[in-house]
Amino acid sequence: MSFHSKLGPSSSSRWMNCPGSVRLINQITIEEKSSPYAEEGTKAHSLSELMCINQDQEEFEGFDEEMHTEVRKYVDYVMSHMTNRNCVLYSEVKVPLTHSLKETGTSDNVVMDWDNKTIHVFDLKYGKGVKVWATNNSQGRIYAIGSLLEFDVHNEMEDVVIHIGQPRLNHFHTEELTTKELNKYARKVKKAAKATKNPNAPVIPGSLQCRWCNAAPECKELRDFTNKTVGEEFDDLDSELLTVEELSEVLSHKELIISFLNKVEERITDLLKADEDVPGFEIGYSKTNRKWNENAEKFLVKKLGKDAFQKAPLITLGKAEKLLGKETINQHTIKPEGKIIPIKMK
């Protein structure tokens, strides 16, 4: 199983904000794991490439109906930017990761619009958990830099458009830059890459950089930051209770703190599975509910007849909207008031 390079675009939000994370990850002995979501994303990228290369073909073997439908949305979006005969499309193409990064990366799609002196760089995100935005997206920008280096050898392009496509969320977002602005950002990338080479590069905790960091569960800086936030940061000796300001400070770091604890639990689980001794913990199993086995339906029908089945619930709202339209369904739905929760002000 191969993974992205240590200074690759997909991890740039980590190493550009926490240069010391590269050093920490090199010390981790537990092998980085793939996930079903990552494997699904890889498969979607393969289908995207096939669709771009074989534009007249409707279906491809080995991919389910949902993936066909959703990836087609993305491919149609890419193709909508082929606006003249001097547009050139590249799919799953190797590009250099700026002058400062020796590795190459694979850009999902690039459209070189020579007539309008514009380069379009597309990044397919097949996940539907979190919306991704193109604005200030370091991964998209690094791929754009690499695409310019690879294809615009005579520096003819003037504008860059970075596209993030999340078809399963119907979310397509762009950022527009001039090539001068992008080259300025390339210098920032070069500086950040150089900082990771420093043996004393600082470890800087934060939601953005810690979220996908493989070293996060064992990171002492993140642990200390968590401890400081929830317990040691406040030194008001006149009260035994936290003030409103202190409560606000703790809650503002909720996402990072919960993420850290979840990562620690996951790491300890991996250690226990590998028969490592973990003081105070042993392997346990979460509570599950009973369910019917594969022979149950035949048995119950024989014994109970039609009483073996309960009346089916109404179809889901999503399915009904596809059949009857959203406006029609809205006339027969209600939206209960949500639970009151604090949200962080922008």
Coordinates of C-alpha atoms in Angstrom, one line a residue:
M1 CA 0.0 0.0 0.0
S2 CA 1.5 3.3 -1.0
F3 CA 0.7 6.6 0.5
H4 CA 1.2 10.3 -0.3
S5 CA 4.6 11.8 0.0
K6 CA 5.5 13.4 3.3
L7 CA 5.4 16.9 1.7
G8 CA 2.6 16.1 -0.7
P9 CA -0.2 18.5 -1.5
S10 CA -2.9 16.4 0.4
S11 CA -1.0 16.9 3.6
S12 CA 0.1 20.5 3.0
S13 CA -2.3 22.0 5.5
R14 CA -0.5 19.9 8.1
W15 CA 3.2 20.5 7.3
M16 CA 2.8 24.1 6.2
N17 CA 1.1 25.0 9.6
C18 CA 3.2 22.5 11.8
P19 CA 6.7 22.0 10.3
G20 CA 7.6 19.7 13.2
S21 CA 4.9 17.2 12.3
V22 CA 7.1 15.8 9.6
R23 CA 9.8 14.9 12.2
L24 CA 7.2 13.3 14.5
I25 CA 5.6 11.2 11.8
N26 CA 9.0 9.8 10.9
Q27 CA 9.2 8.5 14.5
I28 CA 5.9 6.7 14.4
T29 CA 6.3 2.9 14.2
I30 CA 2.7 2.0 13.6
E31 CA 2.0 1.7 9.9
E32 CA -0.3 4.3 8.4
K33 CA -3.7 2.7 7.6
S34 CA -5.9 3.2 4.6
S35 CA -9.6 3.5 5.2
P36 CA -12.8 2.4 3.3
Y37 CA -13.4 6.1 2.5
A38 CA -9.9 6.6 1.0
E39 CA -10.3 3.4 -1.1
E40 CA -13.7 4.6 -2.3
G41 CA -12.1 7.9 -3.2
T42 CA -9.4 6.2 -5.2
K43 CA -12.0 4.2 -7.1
A44 CA -13.9 7.3 -7.9
H45 CA -10.8 8.9 -9.3
S46 CA -10.2 5.9 -11.5
L47 CA -13.7 6.2 -12.8
S48 CA -13.3 9.9 -13.4
E49 CA -10.2 9.2 -15.5
L50 CA -12.0 6.6 -17.6
M51 CA -14.9 8.9 -18.2
C52 CA -12.6 11.7 -19.3
I53 CA -10.7 9.4 -21.7
N54 CA -13.8 7.6 -23.0
Q55 CA -16.3 10.4 -23.2
D56 CA -18.8 8.6 -25.4
Q57 CA -19.0 5.6 -23.1
E58 CA -21.9 5.6 -20.6
E59 CA -21.1 2.8 -18.2
F60 CA -17.9 1.1 -16.9
E61 CA -17.6 -2.3 -15.3
G62 CA -16.6 -2.5 -11.6
F63 CA -18.4 0.7 -10.5
D64 CA -21.9 0.9 -8.9
E65 CA -24.7 3.1 -10.1
E66 CA -24.3 5.8 -7.5
M67 CA -20.6 6.2 -8.3
H68 CA -21.4 6.4 -12.0
T69 CA -24.0 9.1 -11.3
E70 CA -21.9 11.2 -9.0
V71 CA -18.6 11.0 -10.8
R72 CA -20.5 11.9 -14.0
K73 CA -21.6 15.2 -12.4
Y74 CA -17.9 16.0 -11.7
V75 CA -16.8 15.0 -15.2
D76 CA -19.6 17.1 -16.8
Y77 CA -18.4 20.0 -14.7
V78 CA -14.8 19.6 -15.9
M79 CA -15.9 19.3 -19.5
S80 CA -18.0 22.5 -19.3
H81 CA -14.7 24.4 -19.2
M82 CA -13.6 23.0 -22.5
T83 CA -15.0 26.1 -24.2
N84 CA -13.0 26.3 -27.4
R85 CA -10.8 24.2 -29.7
N86 CA -7.6 25.5 -28.1
C87 CA -8.5 24.0 -24.7
V88 CA -6.5 20.9 -23.8
L89 CA -7.6 18.5 -21.1
Y90 CA -5.3 16.4 -18.9
S91 CA -6.5 13.7 -16.5
E92 CA -4.7 12.1 -13.6
V93 CA -1.5 13.7 -14.8
K94 CA 1.8 13.8 -13.0
V95 CA 3.1 17.3 -12.2
P96 CA 6.1 18.6 -10.1
L97 CA 5.2 19.8 -6.7
T98 CA 6.8 23.2 -7.1
H99 CA 10.5 23.9 -7.5
S100 CA 11.0 23.3 -3.7
L101 CA 9.5 19.8 -3.6
K102 CA 11.3 17.1 -5.4
E103 CA 8.4 14.7 -5.5
T104 CA 5.7 14.7 -8.2
G105 CA 2.0 14.5 -7.6
T106 CA -1.1 13.6 -9.6
S107 CA -3.4 16.3 -10.5
D108 CA -7.0 15.1 -11.0
N109 CA -7.8 17.2 -14.1
V110 CA -6.2 20.2 -15.7
V111 CA -7.7 22.3 -18.6
M112 CA -5.3 24.6 -20.4
D113 CA -7.3 27.3 -22.0
W114 CA -4.8 28.9 -24.3
D115 CA -7.2 31.3 -26.0
N116 CA -8.1 32.9 -22.7
K117 CA -4.6 32.4 -21.1
T118 CA -6.3 30.6 -18.2
I119 CA -5.4 27.3 -16.5
H120 CA -8.1 25.4 -14.7
V121 CA -7.1 22.9 -12.0
F122 CA -9.7 20.5 -10.7
D123 CA -9.7 18.5 -7.5
L124 CA -12.3 15.7 -7.1
K125 CA -13.4 15.1 -3.5
Y126 CA -15.7 12.1 -3.5
G127 CA -16.4 12.2 0.3
K128 CA -19.6 13.8 1.6
G129 CA -18.7 14.3 5.3
V130 CA -17.2 17.8 5.2
K131 CA -17.5 20.5 2.5
V132 CA -14.1 21.5 1.1
W133 CA -13.6 25.1 -0.1
A134 CA -11.2 26.3 -2.8
T135 CA -10.4 29.6 -1.1
N136 CA -6.9 29.4 0.3
N137 CA -6.8 25.7 -0.3
S138 CA -3.1 24.8 -0.1
Q139 CA -3.6 21.4 -1.8
G140 CA -5.3 23.0 -4.8
R141 CA -2.8 25.8 -5.0
I142 CA 0.2 23.4 -5.0
Y143 CA -1.3 21.4 -7.8
A144 CA -1.9 24.6 -9.7
I145 CA 1.7 25.6 -9.2
G146 CA 2.9 22.2 -10.4
S147 CA 0.5 22.3 -13.4
L148 CA 1.9 25.7 -14.5
L149 CA 5.5 24.3 -14.2
E150 CA 4.6 21.3 -16.3
F151 CA 2.5 22.8 -19.0
D152 CA 3.1 26.6 -19.2
V153 CA 6.8 26.4 -20.0
H154 CA 6.8 29.8 -21.8
N155 CA 4.8 31.6 -19.0
E156 CA 1.9 32.4 -21.3
M157 CA -0.9 31.9 -18.8
E158 CA -2.2 34.9 -16.9
D159 CA -5.0 33.5 -14.7
V160 CA -5.5 30.4 -12.6
V161 CA -8.8 28.9 -11.5
I162 CA -8.8 26.3 -8.8
H163 CA -11.9 24.1 -8.7
I164 CA -13.0 21.8 -5.8
G165 CA -15.7 19.3 -6.9
Q166 CA -17.8 17.4 -4.4
P167 CA -20.5 15.9 -6.5
R168 CA -22.2 13.9 -3.7
L169 CA -22.8 17.2 -1.9
N170 CA -23.6 19.1 -5.2
H171 CA -20.8 21.4 -4.1
F172 CA -18.5 23.0 -6.6
H173 CA -16.3 25.9 -5.5
T174 CA -13.6 28.0 -7.1
E175 CA -10.8 30.3 -6.3
E176 CA -9.4 32.7 -9.0
L177 CA -5.8 33.9 -8.9
T178 CA -3.4 35.6 -11.2
T179 CA -0.3 33.6 -12.0
K180 CA 1.7 36.4 -10.2
E181 CA -0.4 35.8 -7.1
L182 CA 0.2 32.0 -7.4
N183 CA 3.9 32.4 -7.8
K184 CA 4.0 34.5 -4.7
Y185 CA 2.3 31.7 -2.9
A186 CA 4.8 29.3 -4.3
R187 CA 7.5 31.2 -2.4
K188 CA 5.5 30.6 0.8
V189 CA 5.3 26.9 0.1
K190 CA 9.1 26.8 -0.5
K191 CA 9.7 28.5 2.8
A192 CA 7.3 26.1 4.6
A193 CA 9.0 23.1 3.0
K194 CA 12.4 24.3 4.1
A195 CA 11.2 24.8 7.6
T196 CA 10.3 21.1 7.9
K197 CA 13.9 20.2 7.3
N198 CA 15.0 21.9 10.5
P199 CA 15.7 19.3 13.1
N200 CA 14.2 21.7 15.7
A201 CA 11.2 22.6 13.6
P202 CA 8.4 23.6 16.0
V203 CA 5.3 21.5 16.6
I204 CA 2.3 23.8 16.5
P205 CA -1.1 22.3 17.5
G206 CA -4.2 23.4 15.7
S207 CA -7.5 22.0 14.3
L208 CA -6.4 22.3 10.7
Q209 CA -3.0 20.6 11.0
C210 CA -3.9 18.0 13.7
R211 CA -7.0 16.7 12.0
W212 CA -5.3 14.2 9.7
C213 CA -1.9 14.0 11.4
N214 CA -0.7 10.4 12.1
A215 CA 1.4 11.6 15.0
A216 CA -1.4 13.4 16.8
P217 CA -2.3 10.6 19.3
E218 CA 1.3 10.6 20.6
C219 CA 2.1 14.3 20.2
K220 CA 3.2 15.8 23.5
E221 CA 2.6 19.4 22.3
L222 CA -1.0 18.6 21.5
R223 CA -1.4 16.9 24.9
D224 CA 0.0 19.9 26.7
F225 CA -2.2 22.2 24.6
T226 CA -5.2 20.2 25.6
N227 CA -4.3 20.2 29.3
K228 CA -3.6 23.9 29.2
T229 CA -6.9 24.6 27.5
V230 CA -9.1 22.6 29.9
G231 CA -7.3 23.0 33.1
E232 CA -4.1 25.0 33.5
E233 CA -4.7 28.1 31.4
F234 CA -6.8 29.9 34.0
D235 CA -5.2 31.2 37.2
D236 CA -8.0 33.3 38.7
L237 CA -7.4 32.5 42.3
D238 CA -10.4 34.5 43.5
S239 CA -13.0 32.0 42.2
E240 CA -13.4 28.2 42.2
L241 CA -15.6 28.5 39.1
L242 CA -14.7 29.3 35.5
T243 CA -15.8 32.7 34.2
V244 CA -17.9 33.1 31.0
E245 CA -14.7 34.1 29.2
E246 CA -12.9 31.0 30.3
L247 CA -15.8 28.7 29.4
S248 CA -15.8 30.3 26.0
E249 CA -12.1 29.7 25.6
V250 CA -12.5 26.0 26.4
L251 CA -15.4 25.5 24.0
S252 CA -13.6 27.2 21.1
H253 CA -11.2 24.3 21.1
K254 CA -13.8 21.6 21.4
E255 CA -13.2 20.1 17.9
L256 CA -9.4 19.8 18.5
I257 CA -9.8 18.3 22.0
I258 CA -12.3 15.7 21.0
S259 CA -10.3 14.8 17.9
F260 CA -7.2 14.3 20.1
L261 CA -9.0 12.0 22.5
N262 CA -10.5 10.0 19.7
K263 CA -7.1 9.6 18.0
V264 CA -5.6 8.5 21.4
E265 CA -8.4 5.9 21.8
E266 CA -7.8 4.6 18.2
R267 CA -4.1 4.3 18.7
I268 CA -4.5 2.4 22.0
T269 CA -7.0 0.1 20.3
D270 CA -4.4 -0.6 17.6
L271 CA -1.8 -1.4 20.2
L272 CA -4.1 -3.8 22.1
K273 CA -4.9 -5.5 18.8
A274 CA -1.2 -6.0 18.2
D275 CA -1.0 -7.7 21.7
E276 CA 0.9 -4.7 23.2
D277 CA 0.6 -4.1 26.9
V278 CA -1.2 -0.9 27.7
P279 CA -1.4 0.0 31.4
G280 CA -4.9 0.1 32.7
F281 CA -6.6 -1.1 29.5
E282 CA -7.5 -4.4 27.8
I283 CA -9.5 -5.4 24.8
G284 CA -13.2 -5.0 25.1
Y285 CA -16.2 -5.0 22.8
S286 CA -18.9 -2.4 22.3
K287 CA -22.5 -3.3 22.9
T288 CA -24.4 -4.7 19.9
N289 CA -28.0 -5.6 19.3
R290 CA -29.3 -9.0 18.1
K291 CA -30.3 -9.2 14.5
W292 CA -31.9 -11.9 12.3
N293 CA -29.7 -14.5 10.7
E294 CA -29.9 -15.5 7.0
N295 CA -32.4 -18.3 7.7
A296 CA -34.8 -16.3 9.9
E297 CA -37.1 -15.0 7.1
K298 CA -37.9 -18.5 5.8
F299 CA -38.5 -19.8 9.4
L300 CA -40.8 -16.8 10.4
V301 CA -42.9 -17.0 7.2
K302 CA -43.5 -20.7 7.8
K303 CA -44.5 -20.1 11.4
L304 CA -46.3 -16.7 11.3
G305 CA -47.3 -16.2 7.6
K306 CA -48.0 -12.6 6.8
D307 CA -47.6 -11.7 10.5
A308 CA -43.8 -12.2 9.9
F309 CA -43.7 -8.7 8.3
Q310 CA -44.4 -5.3 9.8
K311 CA -46.0 -2.6 7.8
A312 CA -43.1 -0.8 6.0
P313 CA -42.4 2.9 6.9
L314 CA -42.8 5.7 4.4
I315 CA -40.1 6.1 1.8
T316 CA -37.3 8.5 2.7
L317 CA -37.6 12.2 1.9
G318 CA -34.7 12.0 -0.5
K319 CA -36.3 9.2 -2.6
A320 CA -39.6 11.0 -2.6
E321 CA -38.0 14.2 -3.9
K322 CA -36.4 12.3 -6.8
L323 CA -39.8 10.9 -7.7
L324 CA -42.1 13.9 -7.1
G325 CA -39.8 16.9 -7.0
K326 CA -38.6 18.9 -4.0
E327 CA -41.3 21.6 -4.2
T328 CA -44.1 19.1 -4.0
I329 CA -42.5 17.2 -1.1
N330 CA -41.9 20.5 0.8
Q331 CA -45.7 20.9 1.0
H332 CA -45.9 17.7 3.0
T333 CA -43.0 18.1 5.4
I334 CA -42.1 20.0 8.5
K335 CA -38.8 21.0 9.9
P336 CA -38.7 20.8 13.7
E337 CA -36.8 23.5 15.5
G338 CA -33.2 22.4 16.2
K339 CA -31.7 22.0 19.6
I340 CA -30.1 25.3 20.8
I341 CA -26.4 25.1 20.8
P342 CA -23.5 27.6 20.9
I343 CA -21.7 28.2 17.5
K344 CA -18.4 29.9 17.1
M345 CA -18.7 33.4 15.7
K346 CA -16.8 34.1 12.5

